[in-house]
Short mmCIF file of C-alpha atoms in Angstrom, two decimals:
data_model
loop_
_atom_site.label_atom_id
_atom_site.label_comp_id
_atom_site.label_asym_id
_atom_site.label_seq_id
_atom_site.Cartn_x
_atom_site.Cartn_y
_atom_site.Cartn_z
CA UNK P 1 250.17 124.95 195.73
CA UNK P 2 253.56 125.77 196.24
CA UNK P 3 256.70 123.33 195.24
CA UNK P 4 259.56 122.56 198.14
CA UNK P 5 262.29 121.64 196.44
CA UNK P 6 265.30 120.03 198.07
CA UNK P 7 268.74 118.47 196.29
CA UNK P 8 268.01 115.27 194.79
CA UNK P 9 271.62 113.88 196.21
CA UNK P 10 274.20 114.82 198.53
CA UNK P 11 277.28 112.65 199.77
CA UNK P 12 279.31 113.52 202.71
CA UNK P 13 282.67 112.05 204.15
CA UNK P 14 282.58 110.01 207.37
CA UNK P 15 283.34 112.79 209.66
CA UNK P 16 282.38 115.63 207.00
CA UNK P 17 280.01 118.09 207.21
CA UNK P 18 276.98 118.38 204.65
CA UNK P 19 274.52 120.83 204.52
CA UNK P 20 270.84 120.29 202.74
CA UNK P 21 268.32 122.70 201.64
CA UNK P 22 264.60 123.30 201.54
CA UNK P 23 263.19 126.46 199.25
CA UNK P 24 259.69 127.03 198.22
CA UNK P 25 259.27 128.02 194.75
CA UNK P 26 256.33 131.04 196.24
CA UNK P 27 258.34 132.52 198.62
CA UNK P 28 261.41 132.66 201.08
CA UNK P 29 261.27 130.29 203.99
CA UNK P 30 261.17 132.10 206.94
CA UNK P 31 260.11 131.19 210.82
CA UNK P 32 256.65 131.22 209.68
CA UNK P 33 256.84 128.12 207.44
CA UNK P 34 258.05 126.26 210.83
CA UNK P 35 260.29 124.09 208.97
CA UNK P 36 260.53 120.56 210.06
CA UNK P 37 262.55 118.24 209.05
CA UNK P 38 262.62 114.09 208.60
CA UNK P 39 265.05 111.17 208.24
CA UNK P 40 263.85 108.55 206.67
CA UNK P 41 265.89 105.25 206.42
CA UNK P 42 265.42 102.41 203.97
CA UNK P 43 261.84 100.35 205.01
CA UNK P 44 261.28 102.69 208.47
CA UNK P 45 258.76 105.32 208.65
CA UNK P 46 260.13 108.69 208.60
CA UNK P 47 261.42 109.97 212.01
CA UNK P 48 261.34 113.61 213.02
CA UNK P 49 264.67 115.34 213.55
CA UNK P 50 263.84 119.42 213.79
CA UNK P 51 261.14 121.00 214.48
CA UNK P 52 260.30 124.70 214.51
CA UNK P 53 263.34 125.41 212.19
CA UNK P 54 266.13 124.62 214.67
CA UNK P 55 264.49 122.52 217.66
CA UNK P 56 265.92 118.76 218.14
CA UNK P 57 264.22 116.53 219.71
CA UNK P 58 265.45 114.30 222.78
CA UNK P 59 266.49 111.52 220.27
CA UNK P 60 268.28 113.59 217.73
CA UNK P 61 272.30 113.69 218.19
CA UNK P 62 273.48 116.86 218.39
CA UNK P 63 275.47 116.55 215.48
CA UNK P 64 272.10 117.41 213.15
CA UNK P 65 271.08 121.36 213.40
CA UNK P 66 268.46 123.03 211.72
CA UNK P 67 268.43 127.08 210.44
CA UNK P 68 267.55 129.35 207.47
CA UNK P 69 269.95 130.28 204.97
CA UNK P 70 269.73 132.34 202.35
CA UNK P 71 265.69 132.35 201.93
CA UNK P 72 265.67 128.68 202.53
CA UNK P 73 265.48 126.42 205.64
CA UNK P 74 268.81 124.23 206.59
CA UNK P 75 269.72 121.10 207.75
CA UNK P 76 273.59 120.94 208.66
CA UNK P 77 275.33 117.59 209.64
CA UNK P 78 278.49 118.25 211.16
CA UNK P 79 280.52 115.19 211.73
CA UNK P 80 278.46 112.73 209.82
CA UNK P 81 278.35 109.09 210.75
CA UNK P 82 277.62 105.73 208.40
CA UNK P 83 274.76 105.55 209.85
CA UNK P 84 273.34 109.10 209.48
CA UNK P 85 272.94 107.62 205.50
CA UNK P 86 269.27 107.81 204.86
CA UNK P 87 266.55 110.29 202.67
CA UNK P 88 265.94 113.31 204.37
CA UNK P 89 262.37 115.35 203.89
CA UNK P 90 261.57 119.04 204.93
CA UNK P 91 258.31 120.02 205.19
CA UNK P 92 256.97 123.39 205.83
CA UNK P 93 253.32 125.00 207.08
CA UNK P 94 251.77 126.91 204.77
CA UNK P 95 249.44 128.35 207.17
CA UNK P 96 247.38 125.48 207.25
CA UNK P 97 248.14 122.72 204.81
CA UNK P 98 251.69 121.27 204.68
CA UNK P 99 253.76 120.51 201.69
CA UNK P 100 256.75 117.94 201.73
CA UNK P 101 259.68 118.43 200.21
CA UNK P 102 261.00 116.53 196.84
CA UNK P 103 263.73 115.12 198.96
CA UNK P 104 267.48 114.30 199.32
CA UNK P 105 269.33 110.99 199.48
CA UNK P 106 272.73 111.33 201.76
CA UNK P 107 275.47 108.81 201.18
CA UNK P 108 277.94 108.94 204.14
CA UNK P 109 280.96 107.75 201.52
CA UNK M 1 254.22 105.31 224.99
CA UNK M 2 251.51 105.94 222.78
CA UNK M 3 251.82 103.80 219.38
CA UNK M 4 249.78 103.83 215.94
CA UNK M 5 249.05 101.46 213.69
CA UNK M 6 247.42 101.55 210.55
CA UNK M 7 244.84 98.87 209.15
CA UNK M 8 242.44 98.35 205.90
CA UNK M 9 242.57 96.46 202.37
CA UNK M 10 246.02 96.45 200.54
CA UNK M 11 243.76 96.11 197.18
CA UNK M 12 241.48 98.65 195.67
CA UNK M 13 239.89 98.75 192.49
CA UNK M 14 240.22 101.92 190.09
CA UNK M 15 237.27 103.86 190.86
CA UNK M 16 236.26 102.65 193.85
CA UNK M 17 236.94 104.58 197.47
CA UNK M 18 240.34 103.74 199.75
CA UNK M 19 239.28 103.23 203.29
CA UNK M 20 242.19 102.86 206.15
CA UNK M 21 241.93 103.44 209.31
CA UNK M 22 244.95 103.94 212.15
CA UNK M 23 244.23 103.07 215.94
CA UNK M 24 245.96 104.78 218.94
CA UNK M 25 247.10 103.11 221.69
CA UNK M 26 248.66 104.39 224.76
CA UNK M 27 247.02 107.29 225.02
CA UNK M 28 243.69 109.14 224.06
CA UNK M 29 242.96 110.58 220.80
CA UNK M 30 241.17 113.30 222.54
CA UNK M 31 243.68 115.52 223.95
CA UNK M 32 243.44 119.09 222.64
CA UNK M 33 247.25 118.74 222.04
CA UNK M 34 247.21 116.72 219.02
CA UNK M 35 246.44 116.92 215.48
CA UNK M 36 246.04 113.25 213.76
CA UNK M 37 247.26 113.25 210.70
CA UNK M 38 247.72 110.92 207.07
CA UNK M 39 250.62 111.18 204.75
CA UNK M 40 251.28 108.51 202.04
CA UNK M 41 254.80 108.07 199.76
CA UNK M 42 254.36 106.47 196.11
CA UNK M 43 256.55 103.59 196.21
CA UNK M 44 259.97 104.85 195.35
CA UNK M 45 259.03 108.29 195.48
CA UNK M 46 258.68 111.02 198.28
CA UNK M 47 256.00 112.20 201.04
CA UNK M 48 253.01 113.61 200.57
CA UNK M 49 250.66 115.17 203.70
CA UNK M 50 247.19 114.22 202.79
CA UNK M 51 245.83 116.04 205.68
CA UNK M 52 244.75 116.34 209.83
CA UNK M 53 242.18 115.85 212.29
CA UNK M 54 241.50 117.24 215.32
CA UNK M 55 239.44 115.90 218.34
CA UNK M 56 236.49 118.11 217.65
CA UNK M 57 236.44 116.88 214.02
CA UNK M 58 237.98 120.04 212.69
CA UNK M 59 239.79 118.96 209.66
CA UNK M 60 242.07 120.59 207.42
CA UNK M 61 243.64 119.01 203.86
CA UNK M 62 246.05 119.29 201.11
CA UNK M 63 244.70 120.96 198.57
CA UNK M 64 245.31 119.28 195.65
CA UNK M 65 243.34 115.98 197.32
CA UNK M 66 240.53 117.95 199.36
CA UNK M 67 237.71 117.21 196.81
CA UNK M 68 238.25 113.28 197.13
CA UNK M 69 239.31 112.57 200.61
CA UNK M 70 237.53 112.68 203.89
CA UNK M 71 239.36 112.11 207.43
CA UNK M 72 237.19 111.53 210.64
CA UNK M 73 238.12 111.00 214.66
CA UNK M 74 235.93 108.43 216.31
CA UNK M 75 236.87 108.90 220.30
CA UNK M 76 234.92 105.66 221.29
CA UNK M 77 237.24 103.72 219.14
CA UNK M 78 240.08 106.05 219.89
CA UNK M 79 240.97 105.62 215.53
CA UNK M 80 240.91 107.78 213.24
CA UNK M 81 240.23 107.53 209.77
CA UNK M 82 241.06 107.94 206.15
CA UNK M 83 239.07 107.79 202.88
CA UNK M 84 239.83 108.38 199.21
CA UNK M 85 237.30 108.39 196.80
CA UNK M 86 237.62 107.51 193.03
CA UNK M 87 241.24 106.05 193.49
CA UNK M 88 243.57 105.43 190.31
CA UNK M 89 247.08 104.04 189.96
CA UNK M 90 248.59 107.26 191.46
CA UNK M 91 246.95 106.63 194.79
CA UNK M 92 249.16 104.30 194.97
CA UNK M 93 251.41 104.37 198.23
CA UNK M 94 252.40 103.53 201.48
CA UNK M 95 250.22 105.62 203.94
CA UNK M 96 251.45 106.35 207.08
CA UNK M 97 249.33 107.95 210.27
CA UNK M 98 251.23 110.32 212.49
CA UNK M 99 250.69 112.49 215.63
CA UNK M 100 251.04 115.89 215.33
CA UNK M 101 251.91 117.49 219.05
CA UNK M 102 251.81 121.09 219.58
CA UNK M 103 252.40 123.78 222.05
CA UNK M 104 252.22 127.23 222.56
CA UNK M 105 254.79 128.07 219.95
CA UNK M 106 255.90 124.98 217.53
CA UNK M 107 254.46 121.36 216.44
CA UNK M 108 256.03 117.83 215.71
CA UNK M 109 255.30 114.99 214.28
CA UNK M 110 256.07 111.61 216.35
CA UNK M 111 255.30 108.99 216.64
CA UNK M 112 254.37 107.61 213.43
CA UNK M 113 252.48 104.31 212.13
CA UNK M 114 254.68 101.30 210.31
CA UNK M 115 252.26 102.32 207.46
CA UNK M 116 250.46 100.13 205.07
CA UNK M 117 250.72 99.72 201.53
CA UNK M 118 247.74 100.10 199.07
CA UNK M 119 247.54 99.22 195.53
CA UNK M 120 245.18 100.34 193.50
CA UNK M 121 244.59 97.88 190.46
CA UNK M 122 241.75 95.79 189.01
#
């Protein structure tokens, strides 16, 4: 089964942009892997931000965008907020089963 | 809006088999749109997909967990359900149930349960 593997830690300035990663230690993330990806604040359930790689949903702020980069799936915040601090989770199809990845803590700092 | 909600014993012995189950409300559980779905997180630690369900009974799992878990769709109860056999310590977690949507092209995952924690100890 393969690994995702994400940063353990970013931290971003209020107002900075950060950018997180998600690679898979079989192969390059493409399209196919339909990355999604979660945020996940302290004592909530995860929430979904992206879908399909790049696709917000009607509750995500615009500021959050999702692409691939480099072989691995992206999630860029652009003008990050104190309350955009939280875990973040991708998780990608592996034609079939899914597999998380290890996650990354943001600190908006 | 359709909600989840997950239910079952907090406490299971080493050994023994983890039974939850997570009831839909607001809407039906069978609508060929939707996969229903379990992932758990270790406390502390990150998310795991344990695997889906579809309305037909179709299943499909991670795995690394197929051999000891079993997930079923009961439409007269509109629930679904989750079961673990021969738990240990690593099992665990907080398990969530989720709704995976699709369409044509892409699939999410919203809403989600509160999720429930289980420990497994004697």
């Amino acid at each position: 089964q393969a690994v995702v593997t994400q940063e353990p830690s970013l931290t971003v300035s209020p107002g900075g942009t950060v950018t997180l990663t998600c690679g898979s230690s079989t192969e390059a993330v493409t399209s196919g892997h339909y990355p999604y990806w979660f945020q996940q604040k302290p004592g909530q359930a995860p929430r979904s931000l992206i879908y399909n790689t790049n696709n917000r949903h009607s509750w995500t702020p615009a500021r959050f965008s999702g692409s691939l980069l480099g072989g691995k799936a992206a999630l860029t915040l652009s003008g990050a907020q104190p309350e955009d601090e939280a875990d973040y989770y991708c998780l990608l199809s592996y034609s079939g089963p899914y597999v998380f990845g290890t996650g990354t803590k943001v600190t908006v700092l | 809006q359709m909600q989840l909600q997950e239910s079952g014993p907090g406490l299971v012995k080493p050994s023994e088999t983890l039974s939850l189950t997570c009831s839909v409300s607001g809407g039906s559980i069978s609508s060929s749109s939707y996969y229903w779905t379990w992932i758990r997180q270790p406390p502390g630690k990150g998310l795991e997909w344990i695997g889906s369900v579809y309305y037909t009974g179709g299943t499909y799992y991670n795995p690394s967990l197929k051999s000891r878990v079993t997930i079923s769709e009961d439409s007269s109860k509109n629930q679904f359900s989750l079961n673990v056999r021969s738990v240990t310590a690593a099992d665990t977690a907080l398990y969530y149930c989720a709704r995976e949507e699709f369409d044509s092209s892409s699939s999410w995952f919203d809403p989600w349960g509160q999720g429930t924690l289980v420990t497994v100890s004697s």
